[in-house]
Short mmCIF file of C-alpha atoms in Angstrom, two decimals:
data_model
loop_
_atom_site.label_atom_id
_atom_site.label_comp_id
_atom_site.label_asym_id
_atom_site.label_seq_id
_atom_site.Cartn_x
_atom_site.Cartn_y
_atom_site.Cartn_z
CA UNK A 1 161.26 -20.77 -36.43
CA UNK A 2 158.35 -21.76 -38.78
CA UNK A 3 159.10 -23.57 -42.04
CA UNK A 4 158.28 -20.37 -43.97
CA UNK A 5 160.83 -18.38 -41.76
CA UNK A 6 163.47 -21.06 -42.23
CA UNK A 7 162.98 -20.98 -46.11
CA UNK A 8 163.05 -17.21 -46.13
CA UNK A 9 166.27 -17.03 -44.11
CA UNK A 10 167.93 -19.66 -46.30
CA UNK A 11 167.04 -17.66 -49.45
CA UNK A 12 168.33 -14.50 -47.83
CA UNK A 13 171.69 -16.17 -46.97
CA UNK A 14 172.06 -17.46 -50.56
CA UNK A 15 171.13 -14.02 -52.03
CA UNK A 16 173.75 -12.25 -49.95
CA UNK A 17 176.38 -14.85 -50.67
CA UNK A 18 175.75 -14.19 -54.42
CA UNK A 19 176.03 -10.43 -53.95
CA UNK A 20 172.43 -9.97 -55.18
CA UNK A 21 169.99 -7.21 -54.04
CA UNK A 22 166.34 -8.14 -53.51
CA UNK A 23 165.59 -6.18 -56.63
CA UNK A 24 168.17 -8.29 -58.73
CA UNK A 25 166.78 -11.53 -57.28
CA UNK A 26 163.23 -10.49 -58.12
CA UNK A 27 164.00 -9.96 -61.93
CA UNK A 28 162.33 -10.59 -64.35
CA UNK A 29 158.82 -11.17 -63.10
CA UNK A 30 158.81 -10.74 -59.34
CA UNK A 31 158.78 -7.56 -57.22
CA UNK A 32 161.44 -6.62 -54.52
CA UNK A 33 158.64 -6.25 -51.98
CA UNK A 34 157.62 -9.91 -52.62
CA UNK A 35 161.27 -11.07 -52.15
CA UNK A 36 161.36 -9.12 -48.86
CA UNK A 37 158.02 -10.78 -47.64
CA UNK A 38 159.44 -14.16 -48.72
CA UNK A 39 162.66 -13.66 -46.69
CA UNK A 40 160.63 -12.51 -43.73
CA UNK A 41 158.73 -15.92 -43.83
CA UNK A 42 155.40 -14.06 -44.62
CA UNK A 43 155.00 -15.70 -48.09
CA UNK A 44 155.25 -19.35 -49.33
CA UNK A 45 156.47 -19.55 -52.88
CA UNK A 46 154.88 -21.66 -55.55
CA UNK A 47 156.98 -24.32 -57.27
CA UNK A 48 157.24 -22.08 -60.28
CA UNK A 49 158.72 -19.30 -58.21
CA UNK A 50 161.07 -21.65 -56.37
CA UNK A 51 162.26 -22.83 -59.80
CA UNK A 52 162.99 -19.19 -60.84
CA UNK A 53 164.80 -18.35 -57.58
CA UNK A 54 166.93 -21.46 -57.68
CA UNK A 55 167.98 -20.69 -61.24
CA UNK A 56 168.93 -17.14 -60.29
CA UNK A 57 170.79 -18.28 -57.13
CA UNK A 58 172.63 -21.12 -59.08
CA UNK A 59 171.15 -24.10 -57.25
CA UNK A 60 168.17 -26.45 -57.55
CA UNK A 61 164.62 -26.01 -55.97
CA UNK A 62 165.51 -28.95 -53.70
CA UNK A 63 168.59 -27.08 -52.46
CA UNK A 64 166.25 -24.25 -51.38
CA UNK A 65 163.74 -26.43 -49.56
CA UNK A 66 165.85 -29.25 -48.24
CA UNK A 67 167.81 -27.32 -45.69
CA UNK A 68 165.08 -25.40 -43.69
CA UNK A 69 166.28 -25.45 -40.10
CA UNK A 70 164.13 -27.38 -37.59
CA UNK A 71 163.13 -25.44 -34.37
CA UNK A 72 165.99 -27.20 -32.43
CA UNK A 73 168.59 -25.59 -34.73
CA UNK A 74 167.57 -21.97 -34.08
CA UNK A 75 170.17 -21.57 -31.39
CA UNK A 76 172.84 -22.98 -33.72
CA UNK A 77 171.78 -20.52 -36.42
CA UNK A 78 172.11 -17.69 -33.87
CA UNK A 79 175.71 -18.91 -33.00
CA UNK A 80 176.58 -19.08 -36.64
CA UNK A 81 175.43 -15.39 -37.10
CA UNK A 82 177.45 -14.31 -34.24
CA UNK A 83 180.64 -16.04 -35.56
CA UNK A 84 179.98 -14.57 -39.00
CA UNK A 85 179.47 -11.13 -37.62
CA UNK A 86 182.86 -11.25 -35.67
CA UNK A 87 184.52 -12.47 -38.93
CA UNK A 88 183.03 -9.55 -40.94
CA UNK A 89 184.18 -7.03 -38.18
CA UNK A 90 187.82 -8.36 -38.54
CA UNK A 91 187.86 -10.09 -35.11
CA UNK A 92 189.27 -13.30 -36.58
CA UNK A 93 190.43 -14.94 -33.36
CA UNK A 94 186.98 -14.44 -31.70
CA UNK A 95 185.31 -15.73 -34.92
CA UNK A 96 187.49 -18.77 -35.07
CA UNK A 97 186.72 -19.73 -31.50
CA UNK A 98 183.01 -19.32 -32.21
CA UNK A 99 183.12 -21.30 -35.29
CA UNK A 100 185.07 -24.09 -33.55
CA UNK A 101 182.73 -24.26 -30.73
CA UNK A 102 179.78 -24.37 -33.10
CA UNK A 103 181.30 -27.18 -35.05
CA UNK A 104 181.51 -29.31 -31.88
CA UNK A 105 177.73 -28.85 -31.20
CA UNK A 106 176.51 -29.81 -34.66
CA UNK A 107 174.25 -32.92 -34.48
CA UNK A 108 175.22 -36.19 -36.27
CA UNK A 109 174.85 -35.66 -40.02
CA UNK A 110 174.55 -31.83 -40.00
CA UNK A 111 178.29 -31.45 -40.62
CA UNK A 112 177.51 -32.46 -44.25
CA UNK A 113 174.60 -30.02 -44.70
CA UNK A 114 174.16 -26.28 -45.00
CA UNK A 115 175.00 -25.31 -41.30
CA UNK A 116 178.13 -27.54 -41.33
CA UNK A 117 179.18 -26.14 -44.64
CA UNK A 118 178.89 -22.59 -43.42
CA UNK A 119 180.76 -23.30 -40.18
CA UNK A 120 183.70 -24.99 -42.05
CA UNK A 121 183.81 -22.09 -44.53
CA UNK A 122 183.99 -19.65 -41.61
CA UNK A 123 186.85 -21.67 -40.00
CA UNK A 124 188.89 -21.63 -43.18
CA UNK A 125 188.21 -17.81 -43.71
CA UNK A 126 189.41 -17.20 -40.17
CA UNK A 127 192.65 -19.17 -40.80
CA UNK A 128 193.21 -17.29 -43.96
CA UNK A 129 192.97 -13.93 -42.08
CA UNK A 130 195.18 -15.06 -39.35
CA UNK A 131 197.87 -15.94 -41.88
CA UNK A 132 197.64 -19.72 -41.44
CA UNK A 133 197.40 -20.11 -45.19
CA UNK A 134 198.40 -23.75 -45.49
CA UNK A 135 195.57 -24.73 -43.15
CA UNK A 136 193.17 -22.45 -44.89
CA UNK A 137 194.04 -24.05 -48.18
CA UNK A 138 193.29 -27.49 -46.88
CA UNK A 139 189.88 -26.27 -45.58
CA UNK A 140 188.89 -24.59 -48.79
CA UNK A 141 190.08 -27.60 -50.88
CA UNK A 142 187.90 -29.95 -48.71
CA UNK A 143 184.88 -27.57 -49.15
CA UNK A 144 185.37 -27.39 -52.99
CA UNK A 145 185.40 -31.12 -53.11
CA UNK A 146 182.39 -31.28 -50.94
CA UNK A 147 180.56 -28.83 -53.42
CA UNK A 148 181.07 -31.46 -56.13
CA UNK A 149 180.07 -34.45 -54.03
CA UNK A 150 176.92 -32.88 -52.61
CA UNK A 151 175.89 -31.07 -55.85
CA UNK A 152 175.92 -27.71 -54.13
CA UNK A 153 174.98 -24.71 -56.27
CA UNK A 154 177.48 -22.92 -58.67
CA UNK A 155 177.59 -19.96 -56.36
CA UNK A 156 178.93 -22.09 -53.43
CA UNK A 157 181.61 -23.56 -55.67
CA UNK A 158 182.41 -20.04 -57.14
CA UNK A 159 182.67 -18.51 -53.64
CA UNK A 160 185.05 -21.25 -52.23
CA UNK A 161 187.17 -21.17 -55.46
CA UNK A 162 187.66 -17.49 -55.08
CA UNK A 163 189.03 -17.82 -51.59
CA UNK A 164 191.13 -20.81 -52.54
CA UNK A 165 192.49 -18.96 -55.55
CA UNK A 166 193.38 -16.00 -53.24
CA UNK A 167 195.24 -18.34 -50.75
CA UNK A 168 197.28 -19.96 -53.66
CA UNK A 169 198.19 -16.62 -55.01
CA UNK A 170 199.40 -15.41 -51.54
CA UNK A 171 201.43 -18.64 -51.14
CA UNK A 172 203.00 -17.99 -54.52
CA UNK A 173 201.42 -21.07 -56.13
CA UNK A 174 200.49 -19.17 -59.23
CA UNK A 175 199.74 -22.30 -61.45
CA UNK A 176 197.34 -23.65 -58.82
CA UNK A 177 195.56 -20.36 -58.48
CA UNK A 178 195.05 -20.20 -62.36
CA UNK A 179 193.71 -23.83 -62.41
CA UNK A 180 191.20 -23.25 -59.58
CA UNK A 181 189.93 -20.00 -60.98
CA UNK A 182 189.57 -21.10 -64.63
CA UNK A 183 187.65 -24.23 -63.64
CA UNK A 184 185.36 -22.28 -61.43
CA UNK A 185 184.59 -19.63 -64.04
CA UNK A 186 184.07 -22.36 -66.71
CA UNK A 187 181.62 -24.08 -64.40
CA UNK A 188 179.62 -20.85 -63.85
CA UNK A 189 179.57 -20.19 -67.61
CA UNK A 190 178.37 -23.72 -68.32
CA UNK A 191 175.56 -23.26 -65.80
CA UNK A 192 174.43 -20.00 -67.47
CA UNK A 193 175.01 -18.10 -64.18
CA UNK A 194 174.28 -14.29 -64.67
CA UNK A 195 177.09 -11.96 -63.81
CA UNK A 196 177.66 -11.62 -60.10
CA UNK A 197 180.22 -9.63 -58.01
CA UNK A 198 181.81 -12.91 -57.01
CA UNK A 199 182.47 -13.76 -60.68
CA UNK A 200 183.96 -10.34 -61.30
CA UNK A 201 186.19 -10.47 -58.21
CA UNK A 202 187.49 -13.92 -59.41
CA UNK A 203 188.05 -12.52 -62.79
CA UNK A 204 190.00 -9.62 -61.38
CA UNK A 205 192.30 -11.84 -59.32
CA UNK A 206 192.82 -14.16 -62.27
CA UNK A 207 193.84 -11.18 -64.41
CA UNK A 208 196.38 -10.20 -61.73
CA UNK A 209 197.86 -13.69 -61.63
CA UNK A 210 198.16 -13.81 -65.46
CA UNK A 211 199.92 -10.35 -65.45
CA UNK A 212 202.37 -11.55 -62.66
CA UNK A 213 203.12 -14.57 -64.87
CA UNK A 214 203.68 -12.50 -67.94
CA UNK A 215 200.72 -13.88 -69.90
CA UNK A 216 199.41 -10.49 -71.02
CA UNK A 217 197.39 -11.99 -73.91
CA UNK A 218 195.23 -13.94 -71.60
CA UNK A 219 195.03 -11.15 -69.10
CA UNK A 220 193.80 -8.81 -71.78
CA UNK A 221 191.09 -11.19 -72.92
CA UNK A 222 189.83 -11.66 -69.40
CA UNK A 223 189.75 -7.88 -68.86
CA UNK A 224 187.51 -7.55 -71.86
CA UNK A 225 185.29 -10.29 -70.27
CA UNK A 226 185.16 -8.36 -67.00
CA UNK A 227 184.05 -5.22 -68.69
CA UNK A 228 181.36 -6.98 -70.81
CA UNK A 229 179.85 -8.61 -67.64
CA UNK A 230 180.10 -5.38 -65.61
CA UNK A 231 177.88 -3.62 -68.14
CA UNK A 232 175.06 -6.08 -67.39
CA UNK A 233 174.71 -5.21 -63.65
CA UNK A 234 172.62 -2.32 -62.37
CA UNK A 235 172.18 -2.73 -58.54
CA UNK A 236 174.16 0.02 -56.83
CA UNK A 237 176.33 -2.31 -54.68
CA UNK A 238 176.70 -4.71 -57.55
CA UNK A 239 177.63 -1.82 -59.80
CA UNK A 240 180.14 -0.48 -57.31
CA UNK A 241 181.85 -3.91 -57.28
CA UNK A 242 181.64 -4.15 -61.12
CA UNK A 243 183.33 -0.67 -61.50
CA UNK A 244 186.00 -1.74 -59.05
CA UNK A 245 186.85 -4.93 -60.64
CA UNK A 246 186.70 -3.64 -64.20
CA UNK A 247 188.80 -0.67 -63.28
CA UNK A 248 191.39 -2.95 -61.60
CA UNK A 249 191.40 -4.99 -64.77
CA UNK A 250 191.99 -1.92 -67.04
CA UNK A 251 194.73 -0.72 -64.72
CA UNK A 252 196.61 -4.04 -65.11
CA UNK A 253 196.30 -3.55 -68.91
CA UNK A 254 198.05 -0.22 -68.63
CA UNK A 255 194.88 1.90 -69.48
CA UNK A 256 195.17 3.93 -66.14
CA UNK A 257 193.03 6.83 -67.33
CA UNK A 258 189.94 4.71 -68.11
CA UNK A 259 190.67 2.62 -64.88
CA UNK A 260 190.74 5.84 -62.71
CA UNK A 261 187.22 6.91 -63.99
CA UNK A 262 185.69 3.51 -63.19
CA UNK A 263 187.35 3.38 -59.72
CA UNK A 264 186.15 6.83 -58.87
CA UNK A 265 182.66 5.72 -59.71
CA UNK A 266 183.10 2.72 -57.44
CA UNK A 267 184.29 4.88 -54.62
CA UNK A 268 181.22 7.19 -55.02
CA UNK A 269 178.83 4.19 -55.03
CA UNK A 270 180.38 2.43 -51.97
CA UNK A 271 180.31 5.85 -50.09
CA UNK A 272 176.48 5.61 -50.30
CA UNK A 273 176.19 2.12 -48.77
CA UNK A 274 177.10 0.89 -45.26
CA UNK A 275 180.31 -1.02 -45.87
CA UNK A 276 183.36 0.69 -44.52
CA UNK A 277 185.72 -2.17 -45.35
CA UNK A 278 184.73 -2.19 -49.09
CA UNK A 279 185.02 1.62 -49.28
CA UNK A 280 188.46 1.47 -47.73
CA UNK A 281 189.53 -1.23 -50.12
CA UNK A 282 188.33 0.49 -53.24
CA UNK A 283 190.23 3.60 -51.97
CA UNK A 284 193.31 1.47 -51.89
CA UNK A 285 192.63 0.47 -55.51
CA UNK A 286 192.15 4.18 -56.55
CA UNK A 287 195.51 5.15 -54.90
CA UNK A 288 197.27 2.36 -56.74
CA UNK A 289 195.93 3.69 -60.06
CA UNK A 290 197.07 7.23 -59.03
CA UNK A 291 200.55 5.98 -58.27
CA UNK A 292 200.98 4.05 -61.50
CA UNK A 293 199.24 6.53 -63.91
CA UNK A 294 201.06 8.15 -66.79
CA UNK A 295 200.76 11.42 -64.77
CA UNK A 296 201.06 10.04 -61.20
CA UNK A 297 199.57 11.81 -58.19
CA UNK A 298 201.43 10.57 -55.13
CA UNK A 299 200.20 13.29 -52.73
CA UNK A 300 196.50 12.51 -53.50
CA UNK A 301 197.27 8.78 -53.29
CA UNK A 302 198.99 9.21 -49.95
CA UNK A 303 195.89 11.02 -48.55
CA UNK A 304 193.56 8.28 -49.73
CA UNK A 305 195.87 5.58 -48.30
CA UNK A 306 196.19 7.11 -44.91
CA UNK A 307 192.38 7.30 -44.76
CA UNK A 308 191.86 3.78 -45.88
CA UNK A 309 194.76 2.25 -43.62
CA UNK A 310 193.29 3.95 -40.56
CA UNK A 311 189.81 2.32 -41.39
CA UNK A 312 191.27 -1.07 -42.08
CA UNK A 313 193.36 -1.19 -38.99
CA UNK A 314 190.22 -0.55 -36.94
CA UNK A 315 188.48 -3.34 -38.75
CA UNK A 316 191.38 -5.77 -38.49
CA UNK A 317 192.13 -5.43 -42.21
CA UNK A 318 194.86 -8.07 -42.49
CA UNK A 319 196.36 -8.13 -45.95
CA UNK A 320 194.39 -5.06 -46.96
CA UNK A 321 196.50 -3.06 -44.34
CA UNK A 322 199.70 -4.61 -45.75
CA UNK A 323 198.52 -3.35 -49.24
CA UNK A 324 197.95 0.00 -47.91
CA UNK A 325 201.19 0.33 -46.04
CA UNK A 326 203.24 -0.93 -49.07
CA UNK A 327 201.42 1.60 -51.27
CA UNK A 328 202.19 4.34 -48.80
CA UNK A 329 205.81 3.33 -48.98
CA UNK A 330 205.74 3.61 -52.75
CA UNK A 331 204.11 7.08 -52.50
CA UNK A 332 206.67 8.30 -50.14
CA UNK A 333 209.53 7.18 -52.54
CA UNK A 334 207.83 9.08 -55.30
CA UNK A 335 207.61 12.16 -52.98
CA UNK A 336 211.38 11.75 -52.26
CA UNK A 337 210.81 10.89 -48.58
CA UNK A 338 212.96 7.73 -48.09
CA UNK A 339 212.83 7.56 -44.28
CA UNK A 340 209.02 7.55 -44.23
CA UNK A 341 208.91 4.96 -47.14
CA UNK A 342 211.16 2.61 -45.09
CA UNK A 343 208.98 2.97 -42.03
CA UNK A 344 205.81 2.04 -44.03
CA UNK A 345 207.72 -0.82 -45.69
CA UNK A 346 208.89 -2.24 -42.39
CA UNK A 347 205.37 -1.98 -40.88
CA UNK A 348 204.18 -4.03 -43.89
CA UNK A 349 206.88 -6.66 -43.36
CA UNK A 350 206.07 -6.83 -39.58
CA UNK A 351 202.40 -7.68 -40.49
CA UNK A 352 203.38 -10.41 -42.93
CA UNK A 353 204.30 -13.94 -41.76
CA UNK A 354 206.77 -16.28 -43.44
CA UNK A 355 204.22 -16.98 -46.23
CA UNK A 356 202.98 -14.46 -48.74
CA UNK A 357 206.06 -14.33 -51.04
CA UNK A 358 204.31 -11.90 -53.50
CA UNK A 359 203.40 -9.39 -50.82
CA UNK A 360 206.87 -9.73 -49.32
CA UNK A 361 208.54 -9.26 -52.82
CA UNK A 362 206.64 -6.00 -53.30
CA UNK A 363 207.70 -4.58 -49.97
CA UNK A 364 211.34 -5.47 -50.66
CA UNK A 365 211.22 -3.59 -54.00
CA UNK A 366 209.80 -0.47 -52.06
CA UNK A 367 212.63 -0.89 -49.58
CA UNK A 368 215.14 -1.06 -52.45
CA UNK A 369 213.86 2.06 -54.04
CA UNK A 370 214.03 3.93 -50.72
CA UNK A 371 217.62 2.85 -49.97
CA UNK A 372 218.50 3.90 -53.50
CA UNK A 373 217.21 7.47 -52.79
CA UNK A 374 219.57 7.44 -49.80
CA UNK A 375 222.47 6.41 -52.04
CA UNK A 376 222.77 3.24 -49.97
CA UNK A 377 223.51 0.89 -52.95
CA UNK A 378 224.44 -2.09 -50.84
CA UNK A 379 221.09 -2.05 -48.99
CA UNK A 380 219.28 -1.52 -52.37
CA UNK A 381 221.05 -4.38 -53.96
CA UNK A 382 220.15 -6.74 -51.10
CA UNK A 383 216.43 -5.62 -51.13
CA UNK A 384 216.22 -5.97 -54.94
CA UNK A 385 217.83 -9.44 -54.87
CA UNK A 386 215.51 -10.63 -52.13
CA UNK A 387 212.53 -9.30 -54.04
CA UNK A 388 213.49 -10.92 -57.32
CA UNK A 389 214.09 -14.20 -55.70
CA UNK A 390 210.69 -14.05 -54.05
CA UNK A 391 208.98 -13.20 -57.30
CA UNK A 392 210.73 -16.13 -59.09
CA UNK A 393 209.67 -18.53 -56.35
CA UNK A 394 206.10 -17.30 -56.86
CA UNK A 395 206.22 -17.85 -60.63
CA UNK A 396 205.73 -13.96 -61.16
CA UNK A 397 208.33 -14.10 -63.89
CA UNK A 398 207.50 -10.79 -65.57
CA UNK A 399 207.81 -8.92 -62.25
CA UNK A 400 210.95 -10.83 -61.35
CA UNK A 401 212.59 -9.79 -64.69
CA UNK A 402 211.91 -6.07 -63.90
CA UNK A 403 213.41 -6.60 -60.39
CA UNK A 404 216.54 -8.28 -61.90
CA UNK A 405 216.92 -5.55 -64.51
CA UNK A 406 216.76 -2.86 -61.89
CA UNK A 407 219.31 -4.74 -59.83
CA UNK A 408 221.57 -4.97 -62.85
CA UNK A 409 221.36 -1.18 -63.34
CA UNK A 410 222.37 -0.52 -59.83
CA UNK A 411 225.35 -2.96 -59.93
CA UNK A 412 226.42 -1.29 -63.23
CA UNK A 413 226.36 2.13 -61.60
CA UNK A 414 228.31 0.86 -58.70
CA UNK A 415 231.03 -0.39 -60.98
CA UNK A 416 230.27 -4.11 -60.39
CA UNK A 417 230.15 -5.10 -64.06
CA UNK A 418 230.38 -8.84 -63.65
CA UNK A 419 227.52 -9.00 -61.17
CA UNK A 420 225.63 -6.58 -63.35
CA UNK A 421 225.81 -8.90 -66.31
CA UNK A 422 224.69 -11.85 -63.99
CA UNK A 423 221.69 -9.87 -63.01
CA UNK A 424 220.75 -8.82 -66.51
CA UNK A 425 220.97 -12.59 -67.63
CA UNK A 426 218.50 -13.45 -64.83
CA UNK A 427 216.18 -10.75 -66.24
CA UNK A 428 216.19 -12.10 -69.72
#
């Protein structure tokens, strides 16, 4: 690999990590064709061009030129690409083995550089997908600390923070998720980073956390921020991600009509690009809006969810499959089919390990609703109680209050007045 090719490959990796197209990276005064030639190693950029690219990628010119792989590292780069491909394809176990083997081959000192960073990031992502959340958190925390120590670009910090926030949320550590996300977004704003898909994804996750915690004022403010930033993005893949994130934010604010319009646009855009996983996930989002709209459409939602679940299972979708199965259970409840709802809910629980209190809580609430349709008040009470306790443990106070209130209504209808009063007090 020549120095030009090494620099081009490094720029390409950073661009993709930022969710930028060649056209977006070229703005304002370069051409997409020049970026293509640069990434292919057929052009050597001037110092002025390097400075522009570094600013757009959220790093320094030295970050771009200081990690060009030497010829001896070509095989290691190939092994890294293989591991990353396995991870993208959902084969987490194969990817973990490949990343672990690569880590053992890194030369002295490389573990603190670009190749070592990408390897450790891949290992932590594999652990997350395999449900080993505590280990994944330790990995992401170490990488986030390394970003600060090594002065890595804002995009590196933003990407790691997104993954760490997601793990904390899954573990029910809502306060930590908020802290990580808020600090990362503040760093990106302080650096003057233009809107990226990673920023919007982190904003969307943070909005969801605030909604779960009951801080709707902060959630509404951030939703407005997401909408404002989305309007500044015009690349088709970027725009699809922006519509998806902004639609999710509007849905969490209760504006389902506007949310559905944006998510439908996202579905149309992702249908035009080669990203089956993203298309399946945005269909999940569309189905969730349809289920919770003022005029819900459970039949349409169920069809979308069956399609996305099949795709995600084939790709090793992990928690995305759980989301689809849980939503399918809710759709079946709305259609008055409790047996099918219980089957989907039990499938979702079977895919979840002992962690993930929020996801488990949501599944138990679906089970409770299904048992209630069967007039099995005892099973419904037990499921509502488990769901409410899990929500409380995850600091999702607003959702927990709703669950306790629903349990109170069931107990009251069952003639258990004292226990109903107890449940209502937990709600308020």
